[in-house]
XYZ file of C-alpha atoms in Angstrom:
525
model
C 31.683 -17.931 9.377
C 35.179 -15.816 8.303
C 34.083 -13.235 5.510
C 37.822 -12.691 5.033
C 38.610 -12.502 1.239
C 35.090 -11.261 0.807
C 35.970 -7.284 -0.857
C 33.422 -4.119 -0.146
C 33.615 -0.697 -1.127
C 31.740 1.971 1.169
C 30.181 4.675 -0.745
C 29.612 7.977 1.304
C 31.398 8.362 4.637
C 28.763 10.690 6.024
C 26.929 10.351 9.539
C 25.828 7.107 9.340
C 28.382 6.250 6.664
C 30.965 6.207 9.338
C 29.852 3.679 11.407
C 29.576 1.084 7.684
C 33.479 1.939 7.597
C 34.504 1.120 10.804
C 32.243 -2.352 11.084
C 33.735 -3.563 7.408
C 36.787 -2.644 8.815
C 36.457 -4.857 11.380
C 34.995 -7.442 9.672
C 37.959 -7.452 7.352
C 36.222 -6.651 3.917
C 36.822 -2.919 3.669
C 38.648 -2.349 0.483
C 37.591 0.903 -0.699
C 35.943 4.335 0.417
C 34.436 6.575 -2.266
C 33.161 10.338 -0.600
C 32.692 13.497 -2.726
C 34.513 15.466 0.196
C 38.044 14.587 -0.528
C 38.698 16.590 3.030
C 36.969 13.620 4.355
C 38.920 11.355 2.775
C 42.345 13.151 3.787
C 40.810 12.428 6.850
C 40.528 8.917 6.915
C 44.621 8.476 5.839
C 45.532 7.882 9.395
C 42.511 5.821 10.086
C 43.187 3.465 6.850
C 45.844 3.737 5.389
C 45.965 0.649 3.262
C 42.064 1.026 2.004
C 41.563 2.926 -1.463
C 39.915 6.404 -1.277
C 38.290 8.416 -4.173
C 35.643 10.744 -5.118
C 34.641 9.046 -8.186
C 32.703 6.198 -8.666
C 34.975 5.433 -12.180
C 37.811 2.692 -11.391
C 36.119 1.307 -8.787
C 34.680 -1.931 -10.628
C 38.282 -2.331 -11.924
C 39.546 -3.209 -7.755
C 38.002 -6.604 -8.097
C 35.082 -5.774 -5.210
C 32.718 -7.964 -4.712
C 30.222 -5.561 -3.390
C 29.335 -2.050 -2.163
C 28.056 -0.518 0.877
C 25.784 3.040 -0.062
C 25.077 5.167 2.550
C 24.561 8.022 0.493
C 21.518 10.852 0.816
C 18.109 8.805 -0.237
C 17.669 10.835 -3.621
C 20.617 9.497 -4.896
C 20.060 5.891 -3.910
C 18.158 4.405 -7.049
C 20.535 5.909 -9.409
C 23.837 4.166 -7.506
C 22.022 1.073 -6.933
C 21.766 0.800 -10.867
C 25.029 1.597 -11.381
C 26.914 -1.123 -9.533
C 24.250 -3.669 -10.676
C 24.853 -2.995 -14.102
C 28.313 -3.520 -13.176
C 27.599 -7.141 -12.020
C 28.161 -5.949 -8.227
C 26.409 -6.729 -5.531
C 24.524 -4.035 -3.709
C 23.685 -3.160 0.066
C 21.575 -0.087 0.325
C 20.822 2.052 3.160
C 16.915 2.587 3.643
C 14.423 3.712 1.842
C 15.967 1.305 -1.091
C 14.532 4.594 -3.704
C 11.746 7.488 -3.637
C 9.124 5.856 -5.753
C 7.562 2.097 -5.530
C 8.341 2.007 -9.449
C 11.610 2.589 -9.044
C 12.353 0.431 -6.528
C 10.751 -2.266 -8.533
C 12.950 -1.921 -11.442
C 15.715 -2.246 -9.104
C 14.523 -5.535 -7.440
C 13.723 -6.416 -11.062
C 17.087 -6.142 -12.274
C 19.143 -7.751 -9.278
C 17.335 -10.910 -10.088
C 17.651 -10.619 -14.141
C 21.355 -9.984 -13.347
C 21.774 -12.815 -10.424
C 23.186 -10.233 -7.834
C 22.107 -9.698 -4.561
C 20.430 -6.618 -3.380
C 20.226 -5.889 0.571
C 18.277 -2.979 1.744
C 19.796 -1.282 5.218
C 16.447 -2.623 7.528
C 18.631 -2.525 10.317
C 15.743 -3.302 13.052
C 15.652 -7.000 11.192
C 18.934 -7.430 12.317
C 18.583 -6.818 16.588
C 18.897 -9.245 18.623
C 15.619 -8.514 20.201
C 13.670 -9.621 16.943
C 14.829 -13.256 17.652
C 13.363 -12.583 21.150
C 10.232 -11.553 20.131
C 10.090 -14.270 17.437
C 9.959 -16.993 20.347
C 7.853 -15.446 22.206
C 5.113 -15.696 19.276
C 6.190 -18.756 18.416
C 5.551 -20.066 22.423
C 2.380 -19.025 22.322
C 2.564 -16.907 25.302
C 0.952 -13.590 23.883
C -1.833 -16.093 22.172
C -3.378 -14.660 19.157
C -1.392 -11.029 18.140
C -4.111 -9.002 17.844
C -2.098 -5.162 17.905
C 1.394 -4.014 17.798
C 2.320 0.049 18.234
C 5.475 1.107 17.235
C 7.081 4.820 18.285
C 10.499 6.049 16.734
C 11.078 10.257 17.567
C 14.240 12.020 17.343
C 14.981 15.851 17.843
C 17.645 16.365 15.350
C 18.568 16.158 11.418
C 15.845 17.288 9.106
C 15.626 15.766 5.687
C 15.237 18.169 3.230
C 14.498 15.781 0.375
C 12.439 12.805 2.137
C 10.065 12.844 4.482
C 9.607 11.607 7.765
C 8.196 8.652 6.860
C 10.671 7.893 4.276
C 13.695 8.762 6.566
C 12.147 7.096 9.916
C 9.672 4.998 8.749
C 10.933 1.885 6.943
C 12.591 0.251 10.021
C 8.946 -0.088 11.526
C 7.398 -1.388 8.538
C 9.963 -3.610 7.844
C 8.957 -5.315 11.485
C 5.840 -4.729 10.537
C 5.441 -6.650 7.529
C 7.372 -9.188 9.354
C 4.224 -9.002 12.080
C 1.872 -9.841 9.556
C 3.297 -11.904 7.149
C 3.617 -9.581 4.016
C 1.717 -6.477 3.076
C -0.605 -5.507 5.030
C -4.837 -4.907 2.724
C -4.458 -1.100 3.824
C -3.256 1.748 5.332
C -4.238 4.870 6.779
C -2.211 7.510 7.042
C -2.003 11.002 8.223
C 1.092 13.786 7.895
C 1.992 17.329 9.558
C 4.052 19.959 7.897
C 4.774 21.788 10.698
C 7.493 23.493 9.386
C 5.872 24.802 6.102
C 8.310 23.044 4.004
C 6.234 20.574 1.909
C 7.439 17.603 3.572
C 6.090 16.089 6.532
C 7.755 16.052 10.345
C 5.531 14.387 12.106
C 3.357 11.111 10.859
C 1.594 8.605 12.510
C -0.105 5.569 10.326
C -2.374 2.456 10.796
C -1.374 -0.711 8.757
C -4.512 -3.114 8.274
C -3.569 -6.669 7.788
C -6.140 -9.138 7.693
C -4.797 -12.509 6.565
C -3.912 -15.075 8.213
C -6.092 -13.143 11.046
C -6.902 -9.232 11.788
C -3.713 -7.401 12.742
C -3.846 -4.011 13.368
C -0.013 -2.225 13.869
C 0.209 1.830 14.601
C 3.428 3.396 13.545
C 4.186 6.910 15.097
C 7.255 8.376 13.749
C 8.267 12.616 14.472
C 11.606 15.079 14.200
C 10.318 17.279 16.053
C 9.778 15.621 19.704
C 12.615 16.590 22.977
C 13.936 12.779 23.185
C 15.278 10.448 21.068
C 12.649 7.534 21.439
C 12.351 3.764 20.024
C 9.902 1.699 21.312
C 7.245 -0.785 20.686
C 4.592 -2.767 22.338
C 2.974 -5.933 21.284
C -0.596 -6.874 22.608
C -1.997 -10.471 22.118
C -5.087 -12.310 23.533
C -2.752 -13.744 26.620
C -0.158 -11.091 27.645
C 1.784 -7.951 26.010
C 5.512 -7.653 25.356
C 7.082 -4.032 25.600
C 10.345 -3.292 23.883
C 12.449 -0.206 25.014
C 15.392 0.356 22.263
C 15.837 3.900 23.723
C 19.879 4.458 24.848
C 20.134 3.743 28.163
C 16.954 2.735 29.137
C 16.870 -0.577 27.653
C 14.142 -3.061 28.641
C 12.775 -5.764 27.304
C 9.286 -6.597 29.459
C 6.439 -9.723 29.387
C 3.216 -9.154 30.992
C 1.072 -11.717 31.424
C -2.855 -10.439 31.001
C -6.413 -12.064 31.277
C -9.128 -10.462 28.663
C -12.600 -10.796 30.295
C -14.993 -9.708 27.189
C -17.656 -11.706 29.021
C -20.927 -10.079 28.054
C -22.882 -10.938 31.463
C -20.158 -8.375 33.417
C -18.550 -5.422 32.779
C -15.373 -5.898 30.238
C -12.169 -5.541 31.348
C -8.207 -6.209 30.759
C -6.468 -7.970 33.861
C -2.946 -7.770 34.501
C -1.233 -11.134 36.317
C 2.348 -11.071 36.040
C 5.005 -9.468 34.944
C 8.786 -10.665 33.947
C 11.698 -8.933 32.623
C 13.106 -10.664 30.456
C 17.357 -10.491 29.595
C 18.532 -8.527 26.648
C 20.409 -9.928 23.870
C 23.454 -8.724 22.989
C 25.189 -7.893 19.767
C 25.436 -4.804 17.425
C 22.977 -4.705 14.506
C 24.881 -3.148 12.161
C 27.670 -5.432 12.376
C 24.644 -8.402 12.240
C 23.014 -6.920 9.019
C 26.579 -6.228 6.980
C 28.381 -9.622 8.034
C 24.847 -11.161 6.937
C 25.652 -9.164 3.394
C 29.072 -10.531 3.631
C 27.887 -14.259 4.211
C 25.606 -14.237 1.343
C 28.185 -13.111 -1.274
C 30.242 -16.114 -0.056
C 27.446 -18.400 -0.203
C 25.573 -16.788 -2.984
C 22.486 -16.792 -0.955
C 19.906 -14.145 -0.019
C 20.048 -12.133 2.939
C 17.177 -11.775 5.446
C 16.534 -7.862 4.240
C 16.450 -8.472 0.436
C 15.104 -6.544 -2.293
C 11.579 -7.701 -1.317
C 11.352 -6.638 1.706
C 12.656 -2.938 0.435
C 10.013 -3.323 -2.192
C 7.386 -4.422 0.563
C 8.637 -1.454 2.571
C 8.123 0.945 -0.675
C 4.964 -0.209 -1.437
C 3.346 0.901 1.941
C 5.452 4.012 2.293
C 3.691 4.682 -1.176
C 0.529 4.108 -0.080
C 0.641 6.293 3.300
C 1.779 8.979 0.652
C -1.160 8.802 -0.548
C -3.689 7.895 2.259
C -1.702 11.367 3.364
C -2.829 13.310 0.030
C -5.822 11.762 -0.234
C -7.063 12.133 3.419
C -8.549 8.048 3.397
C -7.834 5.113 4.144
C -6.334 3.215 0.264
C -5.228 -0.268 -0.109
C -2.081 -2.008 -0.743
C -2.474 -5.239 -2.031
C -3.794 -4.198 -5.633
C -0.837 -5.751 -7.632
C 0.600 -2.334 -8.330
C -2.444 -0.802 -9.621
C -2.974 2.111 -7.279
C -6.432 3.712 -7.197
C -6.571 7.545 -8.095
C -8.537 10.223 -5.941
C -8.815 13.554 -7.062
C -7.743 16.540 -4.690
C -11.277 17.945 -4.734
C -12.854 14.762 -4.654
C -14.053 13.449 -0.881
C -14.102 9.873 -0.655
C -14.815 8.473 3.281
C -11.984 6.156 4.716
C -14.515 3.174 4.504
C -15.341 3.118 1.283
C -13.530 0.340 -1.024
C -11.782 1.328 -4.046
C -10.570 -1.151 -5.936
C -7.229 -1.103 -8.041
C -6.985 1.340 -10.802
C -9.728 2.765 -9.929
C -10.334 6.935 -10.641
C -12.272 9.481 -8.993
C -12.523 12.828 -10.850
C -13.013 16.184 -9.620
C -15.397 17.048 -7.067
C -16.897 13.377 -6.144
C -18.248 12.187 -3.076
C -18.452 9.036 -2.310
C -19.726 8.253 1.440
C -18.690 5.014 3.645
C -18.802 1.695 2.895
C -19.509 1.925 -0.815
C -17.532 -0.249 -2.787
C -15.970 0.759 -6.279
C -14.570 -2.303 -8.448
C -11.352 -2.488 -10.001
C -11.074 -0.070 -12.943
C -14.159 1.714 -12.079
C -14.309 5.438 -13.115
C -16.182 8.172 -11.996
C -16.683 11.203 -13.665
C -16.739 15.629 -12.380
C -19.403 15.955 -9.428
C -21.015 12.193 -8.970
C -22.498 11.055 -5.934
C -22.431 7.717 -4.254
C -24.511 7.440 -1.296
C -23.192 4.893 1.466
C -23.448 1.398 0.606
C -23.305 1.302 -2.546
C -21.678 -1.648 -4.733
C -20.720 -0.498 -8.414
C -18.453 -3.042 -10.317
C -15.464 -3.517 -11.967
C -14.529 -1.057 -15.218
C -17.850 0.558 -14.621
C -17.893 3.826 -16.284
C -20.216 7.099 -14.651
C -20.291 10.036 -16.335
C -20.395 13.716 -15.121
C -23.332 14.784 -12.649
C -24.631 11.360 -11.817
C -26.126 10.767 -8.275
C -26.215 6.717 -7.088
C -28.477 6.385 -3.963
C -28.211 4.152 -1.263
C -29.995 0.471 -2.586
C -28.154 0.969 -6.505
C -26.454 -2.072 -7.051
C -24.334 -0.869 -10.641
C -22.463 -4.571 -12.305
C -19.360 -4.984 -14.034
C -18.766 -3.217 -17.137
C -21.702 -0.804 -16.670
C -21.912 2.680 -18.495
C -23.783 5.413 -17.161
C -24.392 8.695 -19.346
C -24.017 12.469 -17.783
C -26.479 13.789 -15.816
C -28.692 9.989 -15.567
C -30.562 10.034 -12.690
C -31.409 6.815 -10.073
C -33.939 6.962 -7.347
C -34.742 5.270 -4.343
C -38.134 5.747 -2.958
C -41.415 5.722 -4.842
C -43.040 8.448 -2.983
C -41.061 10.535 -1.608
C -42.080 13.712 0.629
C -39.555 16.003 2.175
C -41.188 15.986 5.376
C -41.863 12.187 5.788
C -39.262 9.871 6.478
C -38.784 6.682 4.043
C -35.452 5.885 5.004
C -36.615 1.973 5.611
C -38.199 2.119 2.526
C -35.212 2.185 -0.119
C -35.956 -0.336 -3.117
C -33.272 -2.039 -4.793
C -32.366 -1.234 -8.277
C -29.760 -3.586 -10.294
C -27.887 -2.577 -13.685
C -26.691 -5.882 -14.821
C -23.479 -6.479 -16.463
C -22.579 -4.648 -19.866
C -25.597 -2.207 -19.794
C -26.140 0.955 -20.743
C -28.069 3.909 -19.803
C -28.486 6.895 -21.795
C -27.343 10.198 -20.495
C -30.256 12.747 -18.882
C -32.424 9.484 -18.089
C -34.071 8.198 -15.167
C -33.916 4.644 -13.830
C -37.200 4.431 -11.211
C -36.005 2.488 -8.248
C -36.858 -1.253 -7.475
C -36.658 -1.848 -11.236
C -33.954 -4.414 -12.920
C -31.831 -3.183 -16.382
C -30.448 -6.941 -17.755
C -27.263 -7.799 -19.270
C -25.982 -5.628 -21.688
C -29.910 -3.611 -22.279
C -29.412 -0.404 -23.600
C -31.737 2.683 -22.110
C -32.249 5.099 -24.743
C -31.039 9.180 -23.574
C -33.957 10.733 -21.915
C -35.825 7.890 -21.131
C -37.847 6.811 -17.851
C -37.766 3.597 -16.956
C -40.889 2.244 -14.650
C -39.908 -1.493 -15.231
C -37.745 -4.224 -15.446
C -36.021 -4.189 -18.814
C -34.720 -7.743 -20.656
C -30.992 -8.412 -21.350
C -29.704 -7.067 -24.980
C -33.213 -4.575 -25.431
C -33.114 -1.311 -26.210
C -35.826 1.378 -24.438
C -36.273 4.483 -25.814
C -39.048 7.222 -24.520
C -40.887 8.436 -21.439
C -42.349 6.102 -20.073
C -39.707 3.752 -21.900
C -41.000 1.125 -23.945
C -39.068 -1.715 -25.936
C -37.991 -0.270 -29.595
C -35.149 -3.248 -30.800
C -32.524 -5.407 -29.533
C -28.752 -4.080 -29.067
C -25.485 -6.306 -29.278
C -23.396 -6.752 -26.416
C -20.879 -4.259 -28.265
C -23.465 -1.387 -28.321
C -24.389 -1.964 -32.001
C -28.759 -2.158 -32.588
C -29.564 -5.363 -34.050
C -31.442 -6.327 -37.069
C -33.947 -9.130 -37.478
C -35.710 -8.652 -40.774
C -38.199 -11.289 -39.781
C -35.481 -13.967 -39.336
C -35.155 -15.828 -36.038
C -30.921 -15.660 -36.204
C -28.901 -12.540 -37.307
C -25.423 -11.741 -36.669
C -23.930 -8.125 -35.356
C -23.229 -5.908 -38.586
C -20.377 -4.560 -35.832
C -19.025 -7.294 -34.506
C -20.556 -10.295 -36.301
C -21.251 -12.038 -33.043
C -24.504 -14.125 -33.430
C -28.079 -14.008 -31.816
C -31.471 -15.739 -31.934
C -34.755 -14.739 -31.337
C -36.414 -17.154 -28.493
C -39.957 -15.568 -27.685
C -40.076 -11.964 -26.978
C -36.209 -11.615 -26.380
C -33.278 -13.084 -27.952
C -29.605 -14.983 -26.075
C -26.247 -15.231 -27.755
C -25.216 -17.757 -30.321
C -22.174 -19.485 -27.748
């Protein structure tokens, strides 16, 4: 389809800004250039001569454009995106779409209030080899994709305000996300500053999708390596597809494999065939800003839109933090990011869940899993496989062993102690002898107490500070002393009931109602 009549400004005529001029050019929908360096511009009078040139950004929503090209530094892209949408113009971006996941947000957030469309510069969506790969899947001929490891290196540039992964990084993931279907449960990431300038140079990350089926896709991503390097390489249950993007050695190549996992011999990968398969042809660039183009005509949205740039920001910002956190985090928390402490040491297996905080000093071992919400306070302990629930609260200096099973909406007091073994000796052995101990949901228990393991606190009980509890313990009653024994009957609010001799009373708090039924009491529904 003709974009002719369609009218774009370019903002920022730098290195890569170049090569946006001369494509619009072509594709007859240049109609202005906007560069700080009016040298640059000067420059450009031979090269187009009809096409406006400024330094300023003012005047140019008065040329009639229908959109804008930025190709501008990455700090600078949130605050121009803004601008023209504000202005009712349509945006392309050049990756990453902004710095933070919150900004970028906003941005996607006001494209669609405003009804303008918002293209983010994923330029890998856009080669011809994607629709190659796309058939392939779809043919079934790689079966089941069970891993996909993408490499992009470069000796060159260094950013001085993003990152590596920021500045090399969102191509991948774009493809990535494409791979799996949308964001990917988690992400682990790791960073090197090898240049001692508080940004990282050299990254490589693991993206962890698990619906519809386990995916598992390694990006590696580096400044400092001697060759300028894209590649990637698909592996699925029936044969592997390797991509080389690299200048001038091209290649686009389908083995055909045989997994033998058998358990009676020894397992092994066969290779049966391999096929090189043509390259498409066509320049991406041109693909991705004619695509723009199309969908201001059309008033459609492009292929890159502001979702995938927010999908893109969302696992950049969580490899910024697997990075600063030194574990594995998760994505898919509905932009409620778990927070980790510096000092604190949480294992890459263990399962936070979103919003959940770790304070200072914590350790928290593998496979425990911390519900959403969930707090713990300075220097606590959570042995490995552990469950605590959501919005559970643990105070300073608490240690949960291995078999401590803590509910939703729990509090623990500083300092409360949980065991679990009955007779323990330091030179005998009771690993296999653990006993469970549950908190039910909405309990309490009392800072500087002790919870003896195999022992069940119910719903909303309240244990007393400084008590020892031996045995189970009803929902709503309160234990107070050493050994505890039952003393009165608490809310669910945390208020101590009052009976008076009467079988119903109502919370002096909260004025929800109880009644007594034998030796405990339930909720008035």
């Amino acid at each position: 389809m003709s974009t002719r009549g369609v009218r774009i400004a370019l903002v920022g005529h730098g290195r890569w800004g170049k090569n946006h001029a001369r494509v619009l050019n072509e594709l007859g929908v240049l109609s202005a250039i906007c560069d700080r360096s009016q040298e640059t511009l000067d420059g450009l009078a031979g090269q187009y001569p009809e096409i406006h040139r400024g330094t300023s950004l003012e005047g140019l929503e008065k040329l009639g454009l229908d959109g804008v090209v930025i190709a501008t530094p990455a700090a600078t892209h949130a605050q121009l995106v803004q601008h023209f949408l504000e202005r009712d113009i349509n945006v392309f971006v050049e990756k990453p779409l902004a710095l933070g996941l919150r900004e970028a947000t906003a941005l996607g957030e006001l494209a669609q209030a405003r009804g303008q469309i918002l293209q983010v510069g994923h330029i890998l969506e856009y080669h011809p080899m994607r629709a190659r790969i796309a058939e392939l899947l779809a043919s079934g001929r790689l079966g089941n994709l069970l891993s996909a490891r993408l490499v992009r290196t470069n000796l060159g540039t260094i950013r001085d305000t993003e990152d590596i992964l920021f500045s090399f990084a969102p191509h991948d993931i774009a493809f990535a996300l494409e791979l799996g279907g949308g964001l990917p449960d988690s992400v682990n990431a790791d960073g090197l500053d090898l240049l001692g300038r508080g940004l990282a140079d050299t990254a490589s990350m693991t993206l962890y999708f698990e619906d519809p089926r386990p995916l598992r896709v390694q990006i590696q991503v580096s400044w400092l390596e001697p060759r300028k390097e894209h590649r990637a390489l698909l592996v699925g249950s029936e044969g592997m597809v390797e991509w080389n993007d690299t200048r001038g050695e091209q290649s686009f190549t389908f083995y055909k494999t045989r997994l033998d996992l058998s358990p009676a011999a020894t397992s092994r990968a066969v290779l049966e065939g391999r096929e090189e398969l043509p390259l498409s042809t066509g320049e991406p660039l041109k693909l991705e800003l004619e695509d723009f183009a199309n969908c201001i005509q059309q008033g459609r949205v492009p292929r890159a839109g502001s979702q995938s740039g927010i999908g893109v920001m969302a696992v950049l910002d969580a490899c910024a933090r697997s990075i600063r956190q030194k574990r594995r985090v998760y994505v898919k928390t509905g932009g409620k990011q778990s927070f980790v402490h510096e000092s604190a040491e949480v294992h890459p297996e263990a399962e936070l869940g979103a919003n959940a905080k770790i304070w200072h000093y914590c350790h928290v071992m593998a496979r425990t899993q911390i519900g959403e919400g969930a707090s713990l306070g300075q220097n606590c302990f959570v042995a490995a496989n552990v469950q605590i629930g959501a919005r559970a609260r643990i105070q300073n200096n608490v240690s949960v062993y291995e078999g401590v099973v803590l509910e939703d909406d729990v509090f623990v007091g500083p300092s409360a102690v949980f065991t679990n073994v009955r007779y323990p000796r330091a030179f005998v052995s009771r690993k296999g002898e653990y006993e469970k101990t549950v908190v039910k949901k909405g309990a309490t228990i009392g800072a500087n107490s002790t919870v003896v393991c195999g022992t069940t606190i119910g719903e909303y009980a309240f244990v007393a500070a400084g008590a020892v509890v031996t045995r189970d313990v009803p929902p709503y009653v309160l234990v107070e002393g050493v050994p505890a024994v039952r003393s009165g009957f608490m809310c669910r609010c945390g208020e101590r009931l009052q009976f008076r001799g009467l079988l119903e009373t109502n919370c002096v708090r909260c004025q929800f109602p109880y009644r007594r039924e034998g030796d405990g009491i339930v909720p008035i529904e």
